[in-house]
CSV table of C-alpha atoms and ligand atoms in Angstrom, one decimal:
chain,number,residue,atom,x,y,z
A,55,UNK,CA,15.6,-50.7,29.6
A,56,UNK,CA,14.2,-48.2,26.9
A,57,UNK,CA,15.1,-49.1,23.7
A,58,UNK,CA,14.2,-51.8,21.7
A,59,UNK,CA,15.3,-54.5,19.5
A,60,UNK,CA,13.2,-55.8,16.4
A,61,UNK,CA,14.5,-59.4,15.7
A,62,UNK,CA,12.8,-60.1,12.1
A,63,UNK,CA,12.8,-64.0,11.7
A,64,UNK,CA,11.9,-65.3,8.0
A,65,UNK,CA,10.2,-68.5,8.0
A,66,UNK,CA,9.3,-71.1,5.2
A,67,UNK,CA,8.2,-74.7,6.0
A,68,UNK,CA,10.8,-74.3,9.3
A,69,UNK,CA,8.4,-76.3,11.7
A,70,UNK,CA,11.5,-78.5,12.7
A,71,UNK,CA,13.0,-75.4,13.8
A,72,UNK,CA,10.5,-73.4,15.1
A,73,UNK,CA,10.3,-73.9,18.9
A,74,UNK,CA,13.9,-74.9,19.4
A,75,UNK,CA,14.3,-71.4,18.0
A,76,UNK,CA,12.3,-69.8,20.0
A,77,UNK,CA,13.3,-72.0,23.5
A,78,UNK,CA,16.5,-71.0,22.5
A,79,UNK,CA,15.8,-66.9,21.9
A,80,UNK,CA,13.6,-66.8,24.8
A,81,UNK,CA,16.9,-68.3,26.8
A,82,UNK,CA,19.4,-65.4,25.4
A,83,UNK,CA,17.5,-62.5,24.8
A,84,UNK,CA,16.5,-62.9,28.4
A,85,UNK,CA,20.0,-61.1,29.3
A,86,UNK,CA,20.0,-58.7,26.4
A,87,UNK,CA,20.4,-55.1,27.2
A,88,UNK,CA,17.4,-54.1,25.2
A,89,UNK,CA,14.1,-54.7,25.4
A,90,UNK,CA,13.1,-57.0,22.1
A,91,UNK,CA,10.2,-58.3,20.0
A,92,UNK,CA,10.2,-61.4,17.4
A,93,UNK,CA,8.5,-60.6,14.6
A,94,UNK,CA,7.8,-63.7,12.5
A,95,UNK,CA,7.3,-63.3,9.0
A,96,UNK,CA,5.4,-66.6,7.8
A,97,UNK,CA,6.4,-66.8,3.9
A,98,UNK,CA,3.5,-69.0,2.7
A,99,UNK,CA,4.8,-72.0,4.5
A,100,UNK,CA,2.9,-75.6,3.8
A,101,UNK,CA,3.6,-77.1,6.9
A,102,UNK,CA,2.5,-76.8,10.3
A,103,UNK,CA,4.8,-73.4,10.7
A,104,UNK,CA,1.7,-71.0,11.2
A,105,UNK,CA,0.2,-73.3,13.5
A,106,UNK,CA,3.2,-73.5,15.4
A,107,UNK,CA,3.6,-69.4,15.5
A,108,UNK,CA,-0.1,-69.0,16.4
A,109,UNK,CA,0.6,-70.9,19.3
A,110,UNK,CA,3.9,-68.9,20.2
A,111,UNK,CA,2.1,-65.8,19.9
A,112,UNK,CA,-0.8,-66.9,22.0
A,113,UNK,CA,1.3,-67.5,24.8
A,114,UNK,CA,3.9,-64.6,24.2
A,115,UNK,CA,3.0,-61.4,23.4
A,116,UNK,CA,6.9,-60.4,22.7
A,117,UNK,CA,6.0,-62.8,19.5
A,118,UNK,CA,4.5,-61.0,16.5
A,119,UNK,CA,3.6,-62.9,13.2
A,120,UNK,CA,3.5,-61.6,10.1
A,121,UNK,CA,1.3,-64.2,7.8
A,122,UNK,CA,1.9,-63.7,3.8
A,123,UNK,CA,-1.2,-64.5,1.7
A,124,UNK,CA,1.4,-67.2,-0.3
A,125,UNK,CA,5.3,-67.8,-1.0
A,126,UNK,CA,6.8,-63.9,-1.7
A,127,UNK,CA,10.9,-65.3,-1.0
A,128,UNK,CA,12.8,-64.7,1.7
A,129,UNK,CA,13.5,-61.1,0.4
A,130,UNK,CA,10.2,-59.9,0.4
A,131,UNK,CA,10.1,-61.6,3.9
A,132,UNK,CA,12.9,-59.5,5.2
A,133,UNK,CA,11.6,-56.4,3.7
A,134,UNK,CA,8.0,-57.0,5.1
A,135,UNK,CA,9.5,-57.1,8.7
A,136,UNK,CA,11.7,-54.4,8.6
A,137,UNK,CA,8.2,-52.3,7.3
A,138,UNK,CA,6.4,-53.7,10.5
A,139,UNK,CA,9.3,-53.2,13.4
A,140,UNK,CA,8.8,-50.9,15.9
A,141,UNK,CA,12.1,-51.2,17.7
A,142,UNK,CA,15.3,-48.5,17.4
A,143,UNK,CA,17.1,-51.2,15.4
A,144,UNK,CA,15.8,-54.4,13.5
A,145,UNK,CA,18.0,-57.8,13.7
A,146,UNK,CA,17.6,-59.3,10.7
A,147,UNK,CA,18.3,-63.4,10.6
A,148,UNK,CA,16.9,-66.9,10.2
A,149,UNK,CA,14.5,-69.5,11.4
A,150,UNK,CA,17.1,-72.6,10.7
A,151,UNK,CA,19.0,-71.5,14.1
A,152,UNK,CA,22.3,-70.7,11.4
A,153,UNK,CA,22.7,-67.6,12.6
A,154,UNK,CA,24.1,-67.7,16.5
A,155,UNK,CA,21.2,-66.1,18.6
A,156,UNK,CA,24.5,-64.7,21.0
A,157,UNK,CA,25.4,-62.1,18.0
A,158,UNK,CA,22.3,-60.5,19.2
A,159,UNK,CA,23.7,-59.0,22.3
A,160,UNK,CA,26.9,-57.9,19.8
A,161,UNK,CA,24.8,-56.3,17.9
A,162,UNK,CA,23.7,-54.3,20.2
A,163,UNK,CA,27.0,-53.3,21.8
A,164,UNK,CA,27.7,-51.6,18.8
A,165,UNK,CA,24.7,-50.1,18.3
A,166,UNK,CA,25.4,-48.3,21.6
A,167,UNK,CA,29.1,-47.4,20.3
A,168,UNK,CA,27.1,-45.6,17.5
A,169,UNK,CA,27.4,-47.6,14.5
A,170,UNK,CA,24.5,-47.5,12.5
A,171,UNK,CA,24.3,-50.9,9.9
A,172,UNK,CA,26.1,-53.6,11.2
A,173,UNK,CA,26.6,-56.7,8.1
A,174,UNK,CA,27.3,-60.2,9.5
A,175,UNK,CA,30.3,-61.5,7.5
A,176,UNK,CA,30.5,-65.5,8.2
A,177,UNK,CA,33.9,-66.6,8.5
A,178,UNK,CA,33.2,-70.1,7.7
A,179,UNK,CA,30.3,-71.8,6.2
A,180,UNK,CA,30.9,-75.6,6.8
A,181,UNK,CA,27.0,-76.6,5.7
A,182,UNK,CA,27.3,-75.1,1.8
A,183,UNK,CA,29.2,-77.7,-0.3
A,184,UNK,CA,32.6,-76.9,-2.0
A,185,UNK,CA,30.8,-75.7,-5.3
A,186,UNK,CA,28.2,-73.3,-3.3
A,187,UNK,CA,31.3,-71.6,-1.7
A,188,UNK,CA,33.3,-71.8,-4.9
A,189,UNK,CA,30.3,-70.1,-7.0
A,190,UNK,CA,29.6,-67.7,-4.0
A,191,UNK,CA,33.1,-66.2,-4.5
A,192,UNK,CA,33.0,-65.9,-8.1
A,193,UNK,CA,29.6,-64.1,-8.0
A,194,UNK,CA,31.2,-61.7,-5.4
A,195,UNK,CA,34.3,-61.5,-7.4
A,196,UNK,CA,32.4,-60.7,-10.6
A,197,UNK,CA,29.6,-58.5,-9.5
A,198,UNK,CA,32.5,-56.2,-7.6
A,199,UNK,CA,34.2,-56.0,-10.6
A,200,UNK,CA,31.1,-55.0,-13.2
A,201,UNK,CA,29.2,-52.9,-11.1
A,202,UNK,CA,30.3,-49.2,-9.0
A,203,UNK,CA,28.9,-50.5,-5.6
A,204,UNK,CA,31.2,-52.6,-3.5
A,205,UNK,CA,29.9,-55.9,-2.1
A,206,UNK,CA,31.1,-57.8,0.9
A,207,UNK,CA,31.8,-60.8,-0.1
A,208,UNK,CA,30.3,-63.6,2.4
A,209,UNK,CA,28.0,-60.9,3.6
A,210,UNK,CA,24.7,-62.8,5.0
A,211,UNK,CA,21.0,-62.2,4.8
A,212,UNK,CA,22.0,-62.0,8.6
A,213,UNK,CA,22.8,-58.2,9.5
A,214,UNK,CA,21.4,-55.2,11.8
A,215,UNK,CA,20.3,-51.6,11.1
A,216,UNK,CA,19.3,-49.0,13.2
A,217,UNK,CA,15.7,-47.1,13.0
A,218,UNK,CA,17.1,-44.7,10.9
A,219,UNK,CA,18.9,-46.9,7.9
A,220,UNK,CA,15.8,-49.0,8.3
A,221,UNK,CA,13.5,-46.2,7.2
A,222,UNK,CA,15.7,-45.4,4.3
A,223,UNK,CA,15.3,-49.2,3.2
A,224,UNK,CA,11.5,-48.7,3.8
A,225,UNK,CA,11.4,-45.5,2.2
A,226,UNK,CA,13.6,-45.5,-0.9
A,227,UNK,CA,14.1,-49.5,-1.7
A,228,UNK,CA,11.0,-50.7,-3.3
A,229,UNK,CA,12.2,-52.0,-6.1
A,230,UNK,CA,10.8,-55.4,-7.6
A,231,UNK,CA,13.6,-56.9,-8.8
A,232,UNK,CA,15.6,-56.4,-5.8
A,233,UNK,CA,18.9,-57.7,-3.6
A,234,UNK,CA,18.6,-56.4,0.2
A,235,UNK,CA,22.1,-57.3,1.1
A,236,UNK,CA,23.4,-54.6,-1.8
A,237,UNK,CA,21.1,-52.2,-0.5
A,238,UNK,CA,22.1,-52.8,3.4
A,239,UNK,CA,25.8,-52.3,2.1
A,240,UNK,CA,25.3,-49.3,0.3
A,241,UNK,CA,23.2,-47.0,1.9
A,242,UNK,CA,25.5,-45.4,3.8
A,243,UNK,CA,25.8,-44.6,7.4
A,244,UNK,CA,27.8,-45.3,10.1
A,245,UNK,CA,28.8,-49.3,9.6
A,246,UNK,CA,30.5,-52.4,10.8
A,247,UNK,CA,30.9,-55.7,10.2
A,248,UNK,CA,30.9,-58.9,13.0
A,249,UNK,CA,32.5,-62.0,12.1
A,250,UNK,CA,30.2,-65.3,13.1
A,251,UNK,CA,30.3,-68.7,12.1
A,252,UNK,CA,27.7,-70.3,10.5
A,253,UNK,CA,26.0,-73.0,12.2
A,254,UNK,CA,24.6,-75.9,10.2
A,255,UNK,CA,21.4,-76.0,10.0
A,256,UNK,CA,19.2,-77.2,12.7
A,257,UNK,CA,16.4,-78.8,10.6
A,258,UNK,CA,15.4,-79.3,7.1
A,259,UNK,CA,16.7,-78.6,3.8
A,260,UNK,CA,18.0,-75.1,2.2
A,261,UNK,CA,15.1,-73.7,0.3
A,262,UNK,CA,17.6,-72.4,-2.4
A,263,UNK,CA,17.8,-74.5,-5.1
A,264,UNK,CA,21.4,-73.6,-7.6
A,265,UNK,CA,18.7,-72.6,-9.9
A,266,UNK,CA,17.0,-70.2,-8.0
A,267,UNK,CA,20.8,-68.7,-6.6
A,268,UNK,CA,21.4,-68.7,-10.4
A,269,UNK,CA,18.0,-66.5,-11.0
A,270,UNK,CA,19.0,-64.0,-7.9
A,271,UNK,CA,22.9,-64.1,-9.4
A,272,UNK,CA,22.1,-62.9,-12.7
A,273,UNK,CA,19.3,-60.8,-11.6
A,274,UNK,CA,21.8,-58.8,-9.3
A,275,UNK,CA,23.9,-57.8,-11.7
A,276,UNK,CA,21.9,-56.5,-14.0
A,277,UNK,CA,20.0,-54.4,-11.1
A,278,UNK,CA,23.5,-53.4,-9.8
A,279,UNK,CA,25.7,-53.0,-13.2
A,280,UNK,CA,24.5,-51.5,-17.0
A,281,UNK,CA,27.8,-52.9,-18.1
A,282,UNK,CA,25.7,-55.8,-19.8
A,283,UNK,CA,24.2,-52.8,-21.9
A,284,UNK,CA,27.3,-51.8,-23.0
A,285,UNK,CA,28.4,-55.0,-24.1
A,286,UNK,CA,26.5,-54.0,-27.7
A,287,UNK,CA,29.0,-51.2,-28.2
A,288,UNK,CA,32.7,-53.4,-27.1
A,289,UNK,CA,31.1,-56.3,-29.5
A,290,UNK,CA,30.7,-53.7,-32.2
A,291,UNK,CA,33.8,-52.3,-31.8
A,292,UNK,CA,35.3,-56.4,-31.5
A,293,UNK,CA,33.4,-57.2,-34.8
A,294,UNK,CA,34.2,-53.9,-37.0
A,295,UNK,CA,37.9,-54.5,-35.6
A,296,UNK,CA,37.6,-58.4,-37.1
A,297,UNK,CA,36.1,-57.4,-40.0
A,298,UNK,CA,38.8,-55.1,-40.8
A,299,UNK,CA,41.1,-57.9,-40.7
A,300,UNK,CA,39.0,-60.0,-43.4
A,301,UNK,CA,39.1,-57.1,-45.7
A,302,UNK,CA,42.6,-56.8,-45.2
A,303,UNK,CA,43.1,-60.7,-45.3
A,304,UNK,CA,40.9,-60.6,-48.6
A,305,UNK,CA,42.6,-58.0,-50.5
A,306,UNK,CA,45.7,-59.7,-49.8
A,307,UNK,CA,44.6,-62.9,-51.1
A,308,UNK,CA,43.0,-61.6,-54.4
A,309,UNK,CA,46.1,-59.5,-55.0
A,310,UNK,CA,47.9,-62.8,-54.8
A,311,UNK,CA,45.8,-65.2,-56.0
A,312,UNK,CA,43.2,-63.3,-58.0
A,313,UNK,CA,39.7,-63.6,-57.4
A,314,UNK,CA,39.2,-65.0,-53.7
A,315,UNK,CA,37.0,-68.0,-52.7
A,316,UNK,CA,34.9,-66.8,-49.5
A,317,UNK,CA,31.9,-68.9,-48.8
A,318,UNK,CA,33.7,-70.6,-45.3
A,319,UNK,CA,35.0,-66.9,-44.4
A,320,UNK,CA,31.2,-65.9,-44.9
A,321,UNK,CA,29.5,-68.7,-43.1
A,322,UNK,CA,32.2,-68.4,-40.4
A,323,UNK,CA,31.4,-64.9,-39.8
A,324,UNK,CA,28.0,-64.8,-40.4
A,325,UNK,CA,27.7,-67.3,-37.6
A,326,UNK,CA,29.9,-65.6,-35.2
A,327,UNK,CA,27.8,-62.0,-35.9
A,328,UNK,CA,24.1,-63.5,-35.2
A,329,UNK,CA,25.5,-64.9,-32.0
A,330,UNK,CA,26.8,-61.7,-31.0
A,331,UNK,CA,23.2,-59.8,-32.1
A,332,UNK,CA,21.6,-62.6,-30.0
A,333,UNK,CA,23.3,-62.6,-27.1
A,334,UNK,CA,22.7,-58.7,-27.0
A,335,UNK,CA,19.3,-59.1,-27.7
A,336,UNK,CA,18.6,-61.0,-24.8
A,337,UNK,CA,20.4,-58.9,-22.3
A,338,UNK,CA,18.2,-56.0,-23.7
A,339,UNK,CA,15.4,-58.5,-23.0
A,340,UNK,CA,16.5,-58.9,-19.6
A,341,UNK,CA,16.5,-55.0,-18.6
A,342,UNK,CA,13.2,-54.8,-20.6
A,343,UNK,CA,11.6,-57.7,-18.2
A,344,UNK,CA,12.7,-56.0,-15.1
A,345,UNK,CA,11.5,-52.6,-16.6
A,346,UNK,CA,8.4,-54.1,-16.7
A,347,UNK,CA,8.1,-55.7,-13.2
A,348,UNK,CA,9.0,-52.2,-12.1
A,349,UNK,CA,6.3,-50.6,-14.2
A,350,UNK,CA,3.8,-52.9,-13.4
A,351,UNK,CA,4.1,-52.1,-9.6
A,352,UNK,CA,2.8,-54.8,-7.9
A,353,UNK,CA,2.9,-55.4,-4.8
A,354,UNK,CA,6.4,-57.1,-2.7
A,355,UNK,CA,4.7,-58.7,-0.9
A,356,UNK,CA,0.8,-59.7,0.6
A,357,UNK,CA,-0.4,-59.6,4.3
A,358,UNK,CA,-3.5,-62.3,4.9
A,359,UNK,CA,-3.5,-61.3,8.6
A,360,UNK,CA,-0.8,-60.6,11.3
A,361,UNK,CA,-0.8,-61.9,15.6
A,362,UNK,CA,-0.2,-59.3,18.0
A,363,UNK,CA,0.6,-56.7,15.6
A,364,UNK,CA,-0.9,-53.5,17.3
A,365,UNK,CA,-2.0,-50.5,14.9
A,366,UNK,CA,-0.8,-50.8,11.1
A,367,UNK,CA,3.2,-51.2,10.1
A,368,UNK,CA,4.9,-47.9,9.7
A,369,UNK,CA,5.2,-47.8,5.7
B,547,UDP,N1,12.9,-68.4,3.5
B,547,UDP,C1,11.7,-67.7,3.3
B,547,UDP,N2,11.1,-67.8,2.1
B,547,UDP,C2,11.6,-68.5,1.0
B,547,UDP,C3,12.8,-69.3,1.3
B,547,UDP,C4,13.4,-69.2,2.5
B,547,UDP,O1,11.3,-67.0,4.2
B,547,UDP,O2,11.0,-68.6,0.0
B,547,UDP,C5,13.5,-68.4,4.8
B,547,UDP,C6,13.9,-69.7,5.5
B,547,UDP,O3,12.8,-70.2,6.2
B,547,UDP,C7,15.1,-69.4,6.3
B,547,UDP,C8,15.8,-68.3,5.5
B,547,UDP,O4,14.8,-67.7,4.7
B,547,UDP,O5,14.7,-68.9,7.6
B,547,UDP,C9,17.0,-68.7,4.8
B,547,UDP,O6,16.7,-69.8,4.0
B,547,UDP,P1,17.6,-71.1,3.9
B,547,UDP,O7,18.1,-71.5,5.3
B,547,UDP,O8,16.9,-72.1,3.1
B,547,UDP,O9,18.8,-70.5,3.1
B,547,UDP,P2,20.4,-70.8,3.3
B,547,UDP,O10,20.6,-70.6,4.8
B,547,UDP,O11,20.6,-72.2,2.9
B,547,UDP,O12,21.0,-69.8,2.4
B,548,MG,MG1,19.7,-71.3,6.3
């Protein structure tokens, strides 16, 4: 046994799940065919989840901790793991025990057949409601159509790179504003998918609210599409194309009826044009906000202190 598998585990206010997680890794990584570490990224949890890690990696040196200095999201979480693992692939998955510790050993199996990213496509997700699935598919369905990058749709936050992809994430992915599941599937390299079912999930509550999966939604497509952008140029094009029509429309009347009343035709349109210019305003808005995220550079994410991190992360 000479390679190694990083398993990067995100966790926020998970102290439900915490040891059954680990009682339960510590039971099936025992057979894997690699050698592994857990590297637990704390996200500013308020409960008793630090404690609980603390105690985990005082007893376990295969347990690493990674403690944020507040709440960064479960992005930032990923990303901050995948910076600190030392292994010849990372794992990346969650705390809540919904995604099956078994895929693990899959994982690796195709590691050794070569493939390079592996996403983890959930056939099922029984735990989301109707309307998340419903909404998940038209957000896949819509952000394949406006932007050039393909999306799986159902892909997870639950997938697998090797050393290599994961030092291209490290590397070249630093954006603010950012979606790691379009970056996993569009990097390149040699790649598979593995079906799993989603498990429901063992403790607690989702930490995404609808309005925070609207936030990410809309925030992915305009990192992954400029179409919004050109939106000015089909609605000026819409509107020149209507106005053409009123001209015609008013000629036609005062030839007809002499001179034309217009004041509804004005108000009407008038209307209809300021909605247009707002609307296209705010989408500029929108770029211009994550311009300036990306300008201001600040940091992804804060480390207060780490547990049985030996020598600095690789990045
Ligand atoms: N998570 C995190 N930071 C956050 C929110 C969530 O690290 O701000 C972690 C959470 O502890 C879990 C994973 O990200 O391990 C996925 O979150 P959750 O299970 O709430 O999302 P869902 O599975 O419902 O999509
Ligand atoms: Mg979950």
């Amino acid at each position: 046994m000479d390679k190694k598998i990083s398993v990067v585990v995100s966790v926020y206010n998970e102290e439900k799940s915490l040891d059954e997680f680990y009682r339960e890794a510590k039971r099936i990584f025992a057979d894997l065919s690699w050698d592994y570490e857990l590297i637990f990224v704390n996200d500013g949890s308020q409960d008793g989840s630090l404690d609980i890690l603390r105690r985990l990696a005082g007893q376990d040196p295969l347990v690493k901790v990674i403690n944020f200095s507040r709440n960064f999201g479960h992005e930032a979480a990923m990303i901050a793991g995948i910076d600190y693992a030392r292994g010849d692939g990372v794992v990346c998955m969650d705390a809540d025990l919904q995604h099956p510790l078994e895929c693990v050993q899959e994982i690796l199996d195709r590691f050794e057949e070569g493939y390079e990213v592996i996403n983890m496509v959930r056939t099922k997700n029984k735990t989301a409601g109707l309307i998340k699935n419903f909404t998940s598919a038209a957000f896949y369905s819509l952000i394949n159509r406006v932007s050039d990058v393909h999306f799986e749709p159902n892909a997870s936050d639950f997938f697998a790179l090797t050393a290599d992809a994961a030092r291209v994430l490290r590397e070249n992915y630093r954006e603010k504003v950012r979606f790691l599941r379009g970056y996993v599937q569009n990097i390149g390299f040699k790649r598979t998918t593995i079906q799993y079912e989603a498990r429901p999930r063992f403790a607690g509550e989702s930490k995404y609210s609808i309005r925070s999966l609207m936030k990410f939604s809309i925030n992915t497509i305009l990192c992954f599409s400029d179409l919004p952008l050109k939106l000015g140029i089909y609605s000026g094009v819409g509107v020149a194309f209507l106005g053409l029509l009123v001209m015609i429309y008013t000629i036609w009347t005062w030839a007809k009826y002499g001179t034309p009343s217009g004041y509804a035709t004005i108000v009407v349109l008038l209307c209809f044009m300021f909605a247009v210019m707002f609307l296209l305003i705010g989408i500029i808005g929108e770029y211009i906000a994550i311009l300036f995220a990306e300008l201001k550079d600040r940091p992804v994410y804060i480390v207060r202190d780490t547990e049985n991190m030996d020598g600095e992360k690789k990045a």
